[in-house]
């Protein structure tokens, strides 16, 4: 497969990979992360905390009967991806990964070649219509059965003008009752932090990034859904001794929860 990647500009997926200790990143990504860490030193800890939350929440969903996962903005493959966590509970779990970054598609396809219950789609997660119509989604996701739609650390990547609240509703509307939505994003109640980090990330990504939001704004993603637990700093969501989450106490947190579609 031939893909074209501009390595001179940082990408969110590759920056996140670097923060998690991965190797699929370039000089521009590392430089941008260095600057981000100067601005918000807790960012690396947040990335790790977020990934641990993702593992705990997928494990919870799989042990509570969910067998299908639609992962919006899945990121580069790392250790313990969604399908590995879910398929440890039941090997029949199916996962559709969606990401806009071409590097995710290349690495994801290579990693998943052996797994016919899993697919990676290169798409913009705002394109709900296209994602649900994609042959891999149609093959792996049965809309008569509950689905977990994941929006983990991704909604801050899109601006208010793209209506992330409407996106969550649009996806929820397509899923059967008993499905779940997992949502967390970067949040802070300090206006200065929200503004400085948002401005930095917008500049870094060439104006394509969204916004650090307030806790109340994240709470409202869950309107109309039944919260399993109230939204929290995700390091505090059902902490598990095996996974030893740590609490981020600094500038910003990954904040969210999961909710059931009634
Ligand atoms: N969900 C993963 C996790 O929590 O470990 C990865 C989160 S990473 C911070 C954000 C991911 O969202 C990146 O891989 C990025 O490429 C992807 N992304 C950002 N905007 C997107 C969009 N509009 N459509 C699809 N993917 C997007």
Tab-separated table of C-alpha atoms and ligand atoms in Angstrom:
chain	number	residue	atom	x	y	z
A	1	UNK	CA	0.000	0.000	0.000
A	2	UNK	CA	1.346	3.434	-0.914
A	3	UNK	CA	0.586	6.330	1.414
A	4	UNK	CA	1.807	9.913	1.363
A	5	UNK	CA	2.638	11.483	4.693
A	6	UNK	CA	3.922	14.997	5.285
A	7	UNK	CA	6.434	14.390	8.064
A	8	UNK	CA	7.390	18.075	8.242
A	9	UNK	CA	4.082	18.872	9.990
A	10	UNK	CA	3.126	17.330	13.326
A	11	UNK	CA	0.062	15.067	13.458
A	12	UNK	CA	-2.128	14.485	16.505
A	13	UNK	CA	-1.893	10.691	16.084
A	14	UNK	CA	1.915	10.721	15.903
A	15	UNK	CA	2.259	13.218	18.785
A	16	UNK	CA	0.055	10.990	20.937
A	17	UNK	CA	2.151	7.985	19.879
A	18	UNK	CA	5.309	9.777	21.044
A	19	UNK	CA	3.705	10.754	24.364
A	20	UNK	CA	2.869	7.076	24.922
A	21	UNK	CA	6.463	6.029	24.206
A	22	UNK	CA	5.763	4.750	20.667
A	23	UNK	CA	8.098	4.791	17.683
A	24	UNK	CA	5.775	5.836	14.852
A	25	UNK	CA	6.595	9.542	14.978
A	26	UNK	CA	8.920	12.071	13.389
A	27	UNK	CA	11.052	15.056	14.359
A	28	UNK	CA	8.180	17.531	13.833
A	29	UNK	CA	5.942	15.525	16.199
A	30	UNK	CA	8.602	15.316	18.908
A	31	UNK	CA	9.377	19.022	18.624
A	32	UNK	CA	5.690	19.921	18.959
A	33	UNK	CA	5.371	17.630	22.005
A	34	UNK	CA	8.403	19.246	23.646
A	35	UNK	CA	6.735	22.603	23.296
A	36	UNK	CA	3.402	21.275	24.535
A	37	UNK	CA	5.101	19.762	27.582
A	38	UNK	CA	6.601	23.151	28.392
A	39	UNK	CA	3.123	24.661	28.246
A	40	UNK	CA	1.341	21.817	30.060
A	41	UNK	CA	3.845	19.488	31.787
A	42	UNK	CA	1.184	16.913	32.763
A	43	UNK	CA	0.382	16.074	29.134
A	44	UNK	CA	2.412	12.867	28.947
A	45	UNK	CA	0.840	11.599	32.159
A	46	UNK	CA	-2.561	12.432	30.681
A	47	UNK	CA	-1.877	10.358	27.577
A	48	UNK	CA	-0.933	7.352	29.707
A	49	UNK	CA	-3.917	7.849	32.025
A	50	UNK	CA	-6.219	8.088	29.038
A	51	UNK	CA	-4.949	4.848	27.565
A	52	UNK	CA	-5.429	3.056	30.900
A	53	UNK	CA	-8.980	4.390	31.052
A	54	UNK	CA	-9.632	3.098	27.529
A	55	UNK	CA	-8.491	-0.368	28.585
A	56	UNK	CA	-10.592	-0.378	31.752
A	57	UNK	CA	-13.704	0.855	30.000
A	58	UNK	CA	-13.420	-1.639	27.105
A	59	UNK	CA	-12.868	-4.451	29.603
A	60	UNK	CA	-15.949	-3.285	31.548
A	61	UNK	CA	-18.041	-3.163	28.371
A	62	UNK	CA	-16.935	-6.616	27.222
A	63	UNK	CA	-17.616	-8.141	30.638
A	64	UNK	CA	-21.034	-6.458	30.553
A	65	UNK	CA	-22.004	-8.171	27.323
A	66	UNK	CA	-20.866	-5.777	24.584
A	67	UNK	CA	-19.367	-7.609	21.611
A	68	UNK	CA	-19.113	-4.807	19.027
A	69	UNK	CA	-16.979	-1.670	19.192
A	70	UNK	CA	-16.825	1.344	16.887
A	71	UNK	CA	-13.717	3.305	17.823
A	72	UNK	CA	-13.793	6.908	16.531
A	73	UNK	CA	-10.254	8.337	16.287
A	74	UNK	CA	-8.526	5.136	17.340
A	75	UNK	CA	-4.926	6.374	17.101
A	76	UNK	CA	-1.860	4.352	16.145
A	77	UNK	CA	-1.750	0.760	17.329
A	78	UNK	CA	0.005	0.496	20.668
A	79	UNK	CA	0.019	-2.153	23.386
A	80	UNK	CA	-3.383	-3.527	24.343
A	81	UNK	CA	-5.568	-2.063	21.652
A	82	UNK	CA	-9.353	-2.212	21.903
A	83	UNK	CA	-9.648	-5.542	20.051
A	84	UNK	CA	-7.016	-7.194	22.235
A	85	UNK	CA	-8.695	-6.109	25.474
A	86	UNK	CA	-12.178	-7.080	24.217
A	87	UNK	CA	-11.137	-10.351	22.576
A	88	UNK	CA	-9.464	-11.483	25.803
A	89	UNK	CA	-12.990	-11.512	27.238
A	90	UNK	CA	-14.562	-13.062	24.126
A	91	UNK	CA	-12.639	-13.799	20.940
A	92	UNK	CA	-15.782	-13.088	18.889
A	93	UNK	CA	-15.725	-9.369	19.779
A	94	UNK	CA	-15.526	-7.239	16.646
A	95	UNK	CA	-13.903	-3.828	16.386
A	96	UNK	CA	-14.001	-1.183	13.661
A	97	UNK	CA	-11.255	1.382	14.076
A	98	UNK	CA	-11.743	4.765	12.385
A	99	UNK	CA	-9.006	7.353	12.035
A	100	UNK	CA	-8.266	10.186	9.632
A	101	UNK	CA	-4.484	9.754	9.787
A	102	UNK	CA	-3.067	7.678	6.911
A	103	UNK	CA	-0.277	6.331	9.143
A	104	UNK	CA	-2.911	4.764	11.400
A	105	UNK	CA	-4.370	2.940	8.411
A	106	UNK	CA	-0.978	1.629	7.267
A	107	UNK	CA	0.158	0.413	10.690
A	108	UNK	CA	-3.296	-0.737	11.703
A	109	UNK	CA	-3.796	-2.869	8.607
A	110	UNK	CA	-0.381	-4.454	9.068
A	111	UNK	CA	-1.151	-5.258	12.714
A	112	UNK	CA	-4.613	-6.617	11.992
A	113	UNK	CA	-3.953	-8.779	8.967
A	114	UNK	CA	-4.463	-11.896	11.044
A	115	UNK	CA	-7.668	-10.786	12.751
A	116	UNK	CA	-10.858	-11.117	10.723
A	117	UNK	CA	-13.054	-9.629	13.482
A	118	UNK	CA	-11.276	-6.287	13.208
A	119	UNK	CA	-10.915	-3.576	10.533
A	120	UNK	CA	-9.345	-0.139	10.176
A	121	UNK	CA	-11.121	2.496	8.112
A	122	UNK	CA	-9.435	5.729	7.106
A	123	UNK	CA	-12.215	8.269	7.502
A	124	UNK	CA	-13.145	11.514	9.147
A	125	UNK	CA	-15.168	10.527	12.209
A	126	UNK	CA	-17.570	13.397	11.486
A	127	UNK	CA	-18.739	11.410	8.453
A	128	UNK	CA	-21.231	9.216	10.308
A	129	UNK	CA	-23.082	8.343	7.107
A	130	UNK	CA	-19.912	7.144	5.344
A	131	UNK	CA	-18.673	5.174	8.356
A	132	UNK	CA	-21.936	3.277	8.828
A	133	UNK	CA	-22.167	2.607	5.068
A	134	UNK	CA	-18.578	1.328	4.848
A	135	UNK	CA	-18.397	-2.387	3.874
A	136	UNK	CA	-16.189	-3.196	6.892
A	137	UNK	CA	-18.694	-1.614	9.291
A	138	UNK	CA	-21.529	-3.471	7.601
A	139	UNK	CA	-19.587	-6.741	7.815
A	140	UNK	CA	-18.511	-6.407	11.453
A	141	UNK	CA	-21.259	-4.414	13.168
A	142	UNK	CA	-24.760	-5.833	13.453
A	143	UNK	CA	-27.070	-2.924	14.254
A	144	UNK	CA	-29.653	-5.275	15.764
A	145	UNK	CA	-27.215	-5.900	18.624
A	146	UNK	CA	-25.775	-3.355	21.102
A	147	UNK	CA	-22.633	-1.515	20.104
A	148	UNK	CA	-20.131	0.555	22.072
A	149	UNK	CA	-19.270	3.751	20.211
A	150	UNK	CA	-15.996	5.120	21.537
A	151	UNK	CA	-15.038	8.802	21.438
A	152	UNK	CA	-11.990	8.585	23.673
A	153	UNK	CA	-9.787	11.675	23.700
A	154	UNK	CA	-10.987	12.800	20.290
A	155	UNK	CA	-13.799	15.351	20.525
A	156	UNK	CA	-11.341	18.132	21.453
A	157	UNK	CA	-9.938	17.597	17.927
A	158	UNK	CA	-13.038	19.165	16.353
A	159	UNK	CA	-14.277	22.742	16.714
A	160	UNK	CA	-17.696	23.834	17.950
A	161	UNK	CA	-18.603	24.775	14.375
A	162	UNK	CA	-18.543	21.025	13.569
A	163	UNK	CA	-20.959	20.408	16.456
A	164	UNK	CA	-19.400	17.555	18.446
A	165	UNK	CA	-22.627	17.390	20.524
A	166	UNK	CA	-24.639	16.783	17.343
A	167	UNK	CA	-22.122	14.147	16.234
A	168	UNK	CA	-22.611	12.167	19.460
A	169	UNK	CA	-26.398	12.372	19.033
A	170	UNK	CA	-26.186	11.335	15.379
A	171	UNK	CA	-24.178	8.227	16.257
A	172	UNK	CA	-26.412	7.409	19.250
A	173	UNK	CA	-29.486	7.678	17.001
A	174	UNK	CA	-28.115	4.941	14.738
A	175	UNK	CA	-27.421	2.477	17.538
A	176	UNK	CA	-29.953	0.118	19.114
A	177	UNK	CA	-31.188	0.531	22.669
A	178	UNK	CA	-28.712	-0.929	25.171
A	179	UNK	CA	-25.729	0.433	23.243
A	180	UNK	CA	-23.097	2.534	24.994
A	181	UNK	CA	-21.272	5.772	24.234
A	182	UNK	CA	-17.865	6.277	25.806
A	183	UNK	CA	-16.799	9.903	25.765
A	184	UNK	CA	-13.897	11.784	27.263
A	185	UNK	CA	-11.950	14.786	26.145
A	186	UNK	CA	-9.436	17.342	27.378
A	187	UNK	CA	-11.131	19.668	29.834
A	188	UNK	CA	-10.253	22.389	32.277
A	189	UNK	CA	-12.203	24.847	34.366
A	190	UNK	CA	-9.385	27.348	34.058
A	191	UNK	CA	-10.126	29.658	31.152
A	192	UNK	CA	-6.470	30.634	30.686
A	193	UNK	CA	-5.417	26.983	30.306
A	194	UNK	CA	-8.253	26.314	27.895
A	195	UNK	CA	-7.212	29.248	25.755
A	196	UNK	CA	-3.426	28.770	25.779
A	197	UNK	CA	-3.467	25.047	25.002
A	198	UNK	CA	-6.204	25.395	22.411
A	199	UNK	CA	-4.266	28.152	20.675
A	200	UNK	CA	-1.054	26.093	20.692
A	201	UNK	CA	-2.745	22.986	19.288
A	202	UNK	CA	-4.579	24.973	16.611
A	203	UNK	CA	-1.309	26.512	15.443
A	204	UNK	CA	0.495	23.178	15.577
A	205	UNK	CA	-2.115	21.383	13.485
A	206	UNK	CA	-2.527	24.162	10.932
A	207	UNK	CA	-5.847	25.351	12.348
A	208	UNK	CA	-7.633	22.006	12.266
A	209	UNK	CA	-7.874	21.334	15.996
A	210	UNK	CA	-10.965	21.874	18.174
A	211	UNK	CA	-10.977	23.103	21.740
A	212	UNK	CA	-10.221	22.250	25.354
A	213	UNK	CA	-13.712	22.444	26.880
A	214	UNK	CA	-15.154	23.133	30.306
A	215	UNK	CA	-16.458	20.273	32.457
A	216	UNK	CA	-20.030	21.479	31.945
A	217	UNK	CA	-19.571	21.385	28.175
A	218	UNK	CA	-18.357	17.783	28.359
A	219	UNK	CA	-21.254	16.861	30.692
A	220	UNK	CA	-23.696	17.959	28.021
A	221	UNK	CA	-22.432	15.349	25.526
A	222	UNK	CA	-24.378	12.871	27.662
A	223	UNK	CA	-27.755	14.646	27.426
A	224	UNK	CA	-30.523	12.170	26.635
A	225	UNK	CA	-28.377	9.160	27.602
A	226	UNK	CA	-28.314	7.161	30.864
A	227	UNK	CA	-24.997	7.753	32.598
A	228	UNK	CA	-23.405	4.598	33.994
A	229	UNK	CA	-21.349	6.840	36.307
A	230	UNK	CA	-21.126	10.621	36.585
A	231	UNK	CA	-18.347	12.115	34.410
A	232	UNK	CA	-14.979	12.347	36.193
A	233	UNK	CA	-11.286	12.834	35.606
A	234	UNK	CA	-10.895	9.468	33.870
A	235	UNK	CA	-8.019	8.390	36.098
A	236	UNK	CA	-10.679	8.116	38.822
A	237	UNK	CA	-13.135	6.048	36.797
A	238	UNK	CA	-13.359	2.645	38.466
A	239	UNK	CA	-9.632	2.507	39.201
A	240	UNK	CA	-8.222	-0.964	39.001
A	241	UNK	CA	-5.254	-2.063	41.058
A	242	UNK	CA	-3.812	-4.085	38.148
A	243	UNK	CA	-3.788	-1.051	35.916
A	244	UNK	CA	-2.666	1.401	38.633
A	245	UNK	CA	-4.118	4.646	37.313
A	246	UNK	CA	-2.705	7.885	38.686
A	247	UNK	CA	-4.553	11.056	39.290
A	248	UNK	CA	-3.695	14.038	37.139
A	249	UNK	CA	-3.849	17.115	39.275
A	250	UNK	CA	-2.387	19.653	36.907
A	251	UNK	CA	-3.453	21.982	34.161
A	252	UNK	CA	-6.026	19.915	32.377
A	253	UNK	CA	-7.576	16.462	32.602
A	254	UNK	CA	-9.178	13.886	30.370
A	255	UNK	CA	-12.734	14.105	31.630
A	256	UNK	CA	-15.730	11.955	30.768
A	257	UNK	CA	-17.633	8.755	31.380
A	258	UNK	CA	-19.826	6.250	29.612
A	259	UNK	CA	-23.557	6.202	29.093
A	260	UNK	CA	-26.172	3.770	27.885
A	261	UNK	CA	-28.648	4.492	25.152
A	262	UNK	CA	-32.127	3.949	26.666
B	1	LIG	N1	-8.764	7.171	20.911
B	1	LIG	C1	-7.338	6.887	21.037
B	1	LIG	C2	-6.984	6.770	22.489
B	1	LIG	O1	-7.737	7.302	23.319
B	1	LIG	O2	-5.959	6.191	22.818
B	1	LIG	C3	-6.484	7.917	20.328
B	1	LIG	C4	-6.670	9.344	20.768
B	1	LIG	S1	-5.570	10.473	19.941
B	1	LIG	C5	-5.353	11.694	21.199
B	1	LIG	C6	-6.670	11.317	18.792
B	1	LIG	C7	-6.871	10.555	17.492
B	1	LIG	O3	-7.989	11.110	16.797
B	1	LIG	C8	-5.672	10.650	16.530
B	1	LIG	O4	-5.290	9.375	16.107
B	1	LIG	C9	-6.200	11.485	15.364
B	1	LIG	O5	-5.621	11.131	14.114
B	1	LIG	C10	-7.685	11.155	15.419
B	1	LIG	N2	-8.532	12.179	14.786
B	1	LIG	C11	-8.523	13.515	15.007
B	1	LIG	N3	-9.473	14.128	14.283
B	1	LIG	C12	-10.103	13.158	13.575
B	1	LIG	C13	-11.179	13.152	12.642
B	1	LIG	N4	-11.808	14.281	12.308
B	1	LIG	N5	-11.570	11.958	12.129
B	1	LIG	C14	-10.939	10.806	12.468
B	1	LIG	N6	-9.904	10.750	13.342
B	1	LIG	C15	-9.497	11.896	13.897
